[in-house]
mmCIF file of C-alpha atoms in Angstrom:
data_model
loop_
_atom_site.group_PDB
_atom_site.id
_atom_site.type_symbol
_atom_site.label_atom_id
_atom_site.label_comp_id
_atom_site.label_asym_id
_atom_site.label_seq_id
_atom_site.Cartn_x
_atom_site.Cartn_y
_atom_site.Cartn_z
ATOM 1 C CA MET A 9 46.222 25.503 21.661
ATOM 2 C CA SER A 10 44.207 22.636 23.164
ATOM 3 C CA ASP A 11 45.597 19.810 25.272
ATOM 4 C CA SER A 12 45.628 17.624 22.163
ATOM 5 C CA GLY A 13 47.913 20.100 20.388
ATOM 6 C CA VAL A 14 45.251 21.185 17.848
ATOM 7 C CA SER A 15 44.733 24.953 17.424
ATOM 8 C CA ARG A 16 41.209 26.176 18.072
ATOM 9 C CA PRO A 17 39.768 29.483 16.807
ATOM 10 C CA ASP A 18 39.341 32.341 19.237
ATOM 11 C CA THR A 19 35.635 32.415 20.076
ATOM 12 C CA THR A 20 35.777 35.781 21.844
ATOM 13 C CA ASP A 21 33.313 38.188 20.215
ATOM 14 C CA ALA A 22 35.097 41.534 20.222
ATOM 15 C CA TRP A 23 31.962 43.230 18.784
ATOM 16 C CA ALA A 24 29.544 42.023 21.452
ATOM 17 C CA ASP A 25 29.563 45.185 23.573
ATOM 18 C CA LEU A 26 29.388 47.506 20.562
ATOM 19 C CA ARG A 27 26.521 45.542 19.082
ATOM 20 C CA LEU A 28 24.440 46.352 22.147
ATOM 21 C CA THR A 29 24.618 50.066 21.298
ATOM 22 C CA THR A 30 23.250 49.920 17.748
ATOM 23 C CA GLN A 31 20.733 48.110 15.584
ATOM 24 C CA ALA A 32 23.147 48.225 12.653
ATOM 25 C CA ARG A 33 24.586 44.920 11.484
ATOM 26 C CA ILE A 34 28.193 45.095 12.606
ATOM 27 C CA GLY A 35 30.833 42.485 13.301
ATOM 28 C CA LEU A 36 28.874 39.681 11.668
ATOM 29 C CA GLY A 37 31.823 37.353 11.388
ATOM 30 C CA ARG A 38 32.841 35.083 8.543
ATOM 31 C CA ALA A 39 32.571 31.435 7.565
ATOM 32 C CA GLY A 40 35.007 30.952 4.728
ATOM 33 C CA ASN A 41 34.049 33.495 2.077
ATOM 34 C CA SER A 42 30.538 33.965 3.413
ATOM 35 C CA LEU A 43 28.656 34.899 6.557
ATOM 36 C CA PRO A 44 27.962 32.409 9.345
ATOM 37 C CA SER A 45 24.691 30.572 8.830
ATOM 38 C CA HIS A 46 22.950 32.158 11.817
ATOM 39 C CA ARG A 47 23.741 35.652 10.469
ATOM 40 C CA VAL A 48 22.282 34.730 7.079
ATOM 41 C CA LEU A 49 19.121 33.443 8.765
ATOM 42 C CA GLU A 50 18.856 36.633 10.864
ATOM 43 C CA PHE A 51 19.109 38.708 7.692
ATOM 44 C CA ARG A 52 16.423 36.691 5.932
ATOM 45 C CA ALA A 53 14.107 36.954 8.947
ATOM 46 C CA ALA A 54 14.588 40.743 9.073
ATOM 47 C CA HIS A 55 13.930 41.012 5.342
ATOM 48 C CA ALA A 56 10.750 38.964 5.687
ATOM 49 C CA ALA A 57 9.567 41.152 8.585
ATOM 50 C CA ALA A 58 10.167 44.288 6.509
ATOM 51 C CA ARG A 59 8.211 42.858 3.553
ATOM 52 C CA ASP A 60 5.337 41.810 5.820
ATOM 53 C CA ALA A 61 5.246 45.270 7.417
ATOM 54 C CA VAL A 62 4.880 46.909 3.994
ATOM 55 C CA HIS A 63 2.252 44.556 2.564
ATOM 56 C CA ASP A 64 0.060 43.655 5.565
ATOM 57 C CA PRO A 65 -2.968 46.021 5.633
ATOM 58 C CA LEU A 66 -4.132 47.841 8.734
ATOM 59 C CA ASP A 67 -6.951 46.200 10.684
ATOM 60 C CA VAL A 68 -9.023 49.383 10.676
ATOM 61 C CA GLU A 69 -11.886 48.208 12.887
ATOM 62 C CA SER A 70 -9.595 47.071 15.695
ATOM 63 C CA PHE A 71 -7.402 50.148 15.354
ATOM 64 C CA VAL A 72 -10.382 52.522 15.545
ATOM 65 C CA ALA A 73 -11.425 50.922 18.837
ATOM 66 C CA THR A 74 -7.900 51.307 20.205
ATOM 67 C CA ILE A 75 -7.617 55.004 19.317
ATOM 68 C CA ALA A 76 -11.149 55.741 20.537
ATOM 69 C CA GLY A 77 -9.950 54.697 23.977
ATOM 70 C CA CYS A 78 -7.357 57.499 24.024
ATOM 71 C CA GLY A 79 -10.012 60.068 24.926
ATOM 72 C CA LEU A 80 -9.685 62.516 22.040
ATOM 73 C CA GLY A 81 -13.063 61.746 20.519
ATOM 74 C CA ASP A 82 -14.296 59.173 18.046
ATOM 75 C CA PRO A 83 -11.754 58.703 15.246
ATOM 76 C CA VAL A 84 -12.700 59.442 11.656
ATOM 77 C CA VAL A 85 -11.477 57.072 8.937
ATOM 78 C CA VAL A 86 -10.472 58.287 5.485
ATOM 79 C CA THR A 87 -8.607 56.663 2.637
ATOM 80 C CA SER A 88 -6.560 57.805 -0.303
ATOM 81 C CA LYS A 89 -7.370 57.361 -3.971
ATOM 82 C CA ALA A 90 -5.237 54.204 -3.996
ATOM 83 C CA SER A 91 -7.793 51.402 -4.184
ATOM 84 C CA SER A 92 -5.518 48.629 -2.884
ATOM 85 C CA ARG A 93 -2.251 48.068 -1.092
ATOM 86 C CA GLY A 94 -0.606 47.091 -4.354
ATOM 87 C CA GLU A 95 -1.765 50.256 -6.121
ATOM 88 C CA TYR A 96 -0.632 52.330 -3.146
ATOM 89 C CA LEU A 97 2.888 50.936 -3.460
ATOM 90 C CA ARG A 98 2.982 51.430 -7.230
ATOM 91 C CA ARG A 99 1.360 54.876 -7.286
ATOM 92 C CA PRO A 100 2.682 57.204 -4.564
ATOM 93 C CA ASP A 101 0.769 60.090 -6.176
ATOM 94 C CA LEU A 102 -2.575 58.440 -5.388
ATOM 95 C CA GLY A 103 -1.581 58.015 -1.751
ATOM 96 C CA ARG A 104 -1.285 61.801 -1.442
ATOM 97 C CA LEU A 105 -4.866 62.478 -2.536
ATOM 98 C CA PRO A 106 -7.983 61.794 -0.428
ATOM 99 C CA ASP A 107 -10.842 59.778 -1.841
ATOM 100 C CA ASP A 108 -13.625 61.332 0.254
ATOM 101 C CA LEU A 109 -13.389 63.770 3.168
ATOM 102 C CA SER A 110 -17.109 64.279 3.730
ATOM 103 C CA SER A 111 -16.903 62.494 7.102
ATOM 104 C CA VAL A 112 -14.224 64.865 8.422
ATOM 105 C CA PRO A 113 -15.788 67.505 10.715
ATOM 106 C CA SER A 114 -14.865 71.177 10.608
ATOM 107 C CA THR A 115 -13.496 71.832 14.097
ATOM 108 C CA ASN A 116 -11.322 74.965 13.989
ATOM 109 C CA ALA A 117 -9.161 73.265 16.624
ATOM 110 C CA ASP A 118 -5.551 74.226 17.288
ATOM 111 C CA ILE A 119 -4.106 70.771 16.546
ATOM 112 C CA GLY A 120 -5.118 68.021 14.178
ATOM 113 C CA ILE A 121 -3.708 64.501 14.459
ATOM 114 C CA VAL A 122 -3.661 62.175 11.467
ATOM 115 C CA LEU A 123 -2.624 58.548 11.965
ATOM 116 C CA ALA A 124 -1.500 57.232 8.570
ATOM 117 C CA ASP A 125 -0.558 53.647 7.818
ATOM 118 C CA GLY A 126 2.189 54.704 5.377
ATOM 119 C CA LEU A 127 4.722 52.035 4.515
ATOM 120 C CA SER A 128 4.332 50.205 7.825
ATOM 121 C CA PRO A 129 0.772 49.733 9.126
ATOM 122 C CA ARG A 130 2.360 47.570 11.815
ATOM 123 C CA ALA A 131 4.002 50.685 13.250
ATOM 124 C CA LEU A 132 0.574 52.178 13.949
ATOM 125 C CA VAL A 133 -0.606 48.978 15.604
ATOM 126 C CA ASP A 134 2.500 48.774 17.792
ATOM 127 C CA HIS A 135 2.998 52.420 18.729
ATOM 128 C CA ALA A 136 0.143 54.771 17.803
ATOM 129 C CA GLU A 137 -1.813 54.366 21.029
ATOM 130 C CA GLY A 138 1.176 55.177 23.233
ATOM 131 C CA LEU A 139 2.164 58.100 21.027
ATOM 132 C CA VAL A 140 -1.346 59.583 20.953
ATOM 133 C CA LEU A 141 -1.591 59.397 24.740
ATOM 134 C CA ALA A 142 1.791 61.123 25.053
ATOM 135 C CA LEU A 143 0.739 63.835 22.576
ATOM 136 C CA LYS A 144 -2.487 64.330 24.508
ATOM 137 C CA GLU A 145 -0.570 64.806 27.744
ATOM 138 C CA ALA A 146 1.915 67.210 26.151
ATOM 139 C CA LEU A 147 -0.580 69.333 24.207
ATOM 140 C CA SER A 148 -4.124 69.151 25.574
ATOM 141 C CA GLU A 149 -3.699 71.560 28.492
ATOM 142 C CA ARG A 150 -2.728 74.435 26.186
ATOM 143 C CA PHE A 151 -4.286 73.563 22.844
ATOM 144 C CA SER A 152 -7.558 72.209 21.535
ATOM 145 C CA ILE A 153 -7.139 68.911 19.659
ATOM 146 C CA ALA A 154 -9.496 67.705 16.948
ATOM 147 C CA PRO A 155 -10.735 64.097 16.938
ATOM 148 C CA PRO A 156 -8.048 61.840 15.434
ATOM 149 C CA VAL A 157 -8.248 60.984 11.746
ATOM 150 C CA ILE A 158 -7.082 57.530 10.636
ATOM 151 C CA ALA A 159 -5.857 57.509 7.038
ATOM 152 C CA THR A 160 -5.281 54.304 5.088
ATOM 153 C CA GLN A 161 -3.170 53.805 1.952
ATOM 154 C CA ALA A 162 -1.849 57.234 2.900
ATOM 155 C CA ARG A 163 1.230 59.318 2.226
ATOM 156 C CA VAL A 164 2.185 62.343 4.319
ATOM 157 C CA ALA A 165 0.691 64.928 1.941
ATOM 158 C CA LEU A 166 -2.795 63.465 2.317
ATOM 159 C CA GLY A 167 -2.780 65.054 5.755
ATOM 160 C CA ASP A 168 -2.726 68.522 4.184
ATOM 161 C CA HIS A 169 -6.192 67.913 2.725
ATOM 162 C CA VAL A 170 -7.409 66.595 6.083
ATOM 163 C CA ALA A 171 -6.040 69.669 7.887
ATOM 164 C CA GLU A 172 -7.930 71.953 5.512
ATOM 165 C CA ALA A 173 -11.147 70.007 6.116
ATOM 166 C CA LEU A 174 -10.647 70.047 9.903
ATOM 167 C CA GLY A 175 -9.777 73.735 9.921
ATOM 168 C CA VAL A 176 -6.829 73.203 12.283
ATOM 169 C CA GLN A 177 -3.861 75.545 12.661
ATOM 170 C CA THR A 178 -1.189 72.869 13.063
ATOM 171 C CA LEU A 179 -1.191 69.358 11.672
ATOM 172 C CA VAL A 180 0.589 66.364 13.202
ATOM 173 C CA VAL A 181 0.831 63.334 10.918
ATOM 174 C CA ALA A 182 2.063 60.152 12.581
ATOM 175 C CA ILE A 183 2.902 57.691 9.829
ATOM 176 C CA GLY A 184 4.481 54.256 9.509
ATOM 177 C CA GLU A 185 8.032 54.741 8.247
ATOM 178 C CA ARG A 186 9.661 52.684 5.522
ATOM 179 C CA PRO A 187 10.764 49.383 7.148
ATOM 180 C CA GLY A 188 14.416 48.516 7.113
ATOM 181 C CA LEU A 189 16.457 45.455 7.974
ATOM 182 C CA SER A 190 16.842 46.674 11.554
ATOM 183 C CA VAL A 191 13.396 48.132 12.304
ATOM 184 C CA ALA A 192 10.047 47.256 10.727
ATOM 185 C CA ASP A 193 7.703 49.136 13.089
ATOM 186 C CA SER A 194 9.037 52.691 13.334
ATOM 187 C CA LEU A 195 6.711 55.711 13.415
ATOM 188 C CA GLY A 196 7.551 59.179 12.156
ATOM 189 C CA ILE A 197 5.844 62.492 12.909
ATOM 190 C CA TYR A 198 5.506 65.202 10.269
ATOM 191 C CA LEU A 199 4.418 68.566 11.672
ATOM 192 C CA THR A 200 3.050 71.255 9.347
ATOM 193 C CA HIS A 201 1.797 74.655 10.495
ATOM 194 C CA ARG A 202 -1.053 76.069 8.402
ATOM 195 C CA ALA A 203 -1.116 72.910 6.322
ATOM 196 C CA ARG A 204 -2.885 73.131 2.996
ATOM 197 C CA PRO A 205 -2.859 71.169 -0.255
ATOM 198 C CA GLY A 206 0.309 71.985 -2.138
ATOM 199 C CA CYS A 207 2.654 72.131 0.866
ATOM 200 C CA SER A 208 6.107 70.716 0.207
ATOM 201 C CA ASP A 209 8.516 68.810 2.422
ATOM 202 C CA ALA A 210 10.296 72.113 3.086
ATOM 203 C CA ASP A 211 7.157 73.207 4.988
ATOM 204 C CA ARG A 212 7.347 70.301 7.437
ATOM 205 C CA ASN A 213 9.353 69.242 10.465
ATOM 206 C CA CYS A 214 10.062 65.547 10.966
ATOM 207 C CA ILE A 215 10.534 63.553 14.166
ATOM 208 C CA SER A 216 11.537 60.023 13.202
ATOM 209 C CA ASN A 217 12.565 56.711 14.714
ATOM 210 C CA ILE A 218 9.718 56.457 17.238
ATOM 211 C CA HIS A 219 9.650 52.831 18.396
ATOM 212 C CA PRO A 220 10.484 52.284 22.069
ATOM 213 C CA PRO A 221 12.328 50.675 23.706
ATOM 214 C CA ASP A 222 15.050 50.682 21.042
ATOM 215 C CA GLY A 223 14.021 53.902 19.298
ATOM 216 C CA GLN A 224 12.785 57.276 20.440
ATOM 217 C CA SER A 225 10.260 57.157 23.281
ATOM 218 C CA TYR A 226 6.682 58.413 23.037
ATOM 219 C CA ALA A 227 7.310 61.027 25.728
ATOM 220 C CA THR A 228 10.390 62.397 23.969
ATOM 221 C CA ALA A 229 8.603 62.558 20.615
ATOM 222 C CA ALA A 230 5.635 64.330 22.228
ATOM 223 C CA ARG A 231 7.917 66.809 23.991
ATOM 224 C CA ILE A 232 9.684 67.681 20.740
ATOM 225 C CA THR A 233 6.309 67.997 18.999
ATOM 226 C CA ALA A 234 5.036 70.385 21.662
ATOM 227 C CA SER A 235 8.188 72.489 21.343
ATOM 228 C CA LEU A 236 7.772 72.634 17.565
ATOM 229 C CA VAL A 237 4.105 73.624 17.923
ATOM 230 C CA ASP A 238 5.096 76.494 20.195
ATOM 231 C CA GLY A 239 7.817 77.581 17.799
ATOM 232 C CA ALA A 240 5.561 77.342 14.752
ATOM 233 C CA ARG A 241 2.901 79.489 16.383
ATOM 234 C CA ARG A 242 5.477 82.144 17.302
ATOM 235 C CA LEU A 243 7.131 82.041 13.892
ATOM 236 C CA GLY A 244 3.953 81.658 11.888
ATOM 237 C CA ARG A 245 5.315 78.747 9.868
ATOM 238 C CA SER A 246 7.030 75.385 10.111
ATOM 239 C CA GLY A 247 9.657 73.595 8.056
ATOM 240 C CA VAL A 248 13.193 74.698 7.295
ATOM 241 C CA SER A 249 12.748 77.955 9.224
ATOM 242 C CA LEU A 250 11.743 76.154 12.432
ATOM 243 C CA LYS A 251 14.274 74.368 14.646
ATOM 244 C CA ASP A 252 13.778 71.995 17.549
ATOM 245 C CA THR A 253 14.773 73.789 20.754
ATOM 246 C CA SER A 254 13.325 71.268 23.211
ATOM 247 C CA ARG A 255 16.717 70.004 24.385
ATOM 248 C CA ALA A 256 17.982 73.535 24.993
ATOM 249 C CA GLU A 257 14.800 74.337 26.922
ATOM 250 C CA ILE A 258 15.352 71.342 29.206
ATOM 251 C CA THR A 259 18.989 72.292 29.752
ATOM 252 C CA ALA A 260 18.003 75.852 30.633
ATOM 253 C CA ALA A 261 15.279 74.693 33.013
ATOM 254 C CA THR A 262 17.580 72.325 34.903
ATOM 255 C CA ALA A 263 20.718 74.449 34.954
ATOM 256 C CA PRO A 264 21.793 75.572 38.455
ATOM 257 C CA VAL A 265 21.289 79.202 39.312
ATOM 258 C CA ILE A 266 24.590 80.915 40.136
ATOM 259 C CA GLU A 267 24.160 84.048 42.170
ATOM 260 C CA SER A 268 26.794 86.739 42.032
ATOM 261 C CA ALA A 269 28.424 87.854 45.239
#
């Protein structure tokens, strides 16, 4: 109640603290039978960002220069059989097939890294460099890594053809994930041991939501990838049979040693 005797609404935002812990749209409030105007505008802005992330093509020339600076060799660029961004979105099957792999060298390296634009080329622009550097730090001391391959208009399965051409044992595909109304620039990693054309999703392990500072960090994603590579090499396969044990390994390494009397 104000001094004038007129009741005023409680402006305390009970959701404020919870909203800091999630990117989900919670506690948006109400204006009559609708949302407050600023929440509607936020939604429309997020929707526009998601649409832009899907439709804006990758600036390949600039991206090649960025990845070349990571020190894993000169990147190779390949594309799928989808001739345009529009066809890529309409024909997922074409995004899984390479157009021409003649530029891909046969390396017989342990690890191959494919950087695919996927459904969010923006995710590569924002996060691929940091992720590649983290993967290099986590893997290069123990494994040989082939020069990176940049794949445009690409789906995950295109990487299987690239892995066969490279001759690598384990394939790491970092791809732009489908944008949502909370995140438009998230990267995902799909790891496949002994990748070959015809592999299914059951043959892969996925590490998603890579988009610091709000999502998973590059270092964490690289650590999980390294753990999965180790496990895949011991097991001889990846996918549903392979589990991430990186957190348990950290716990074991940092646990105090209790000596018996």
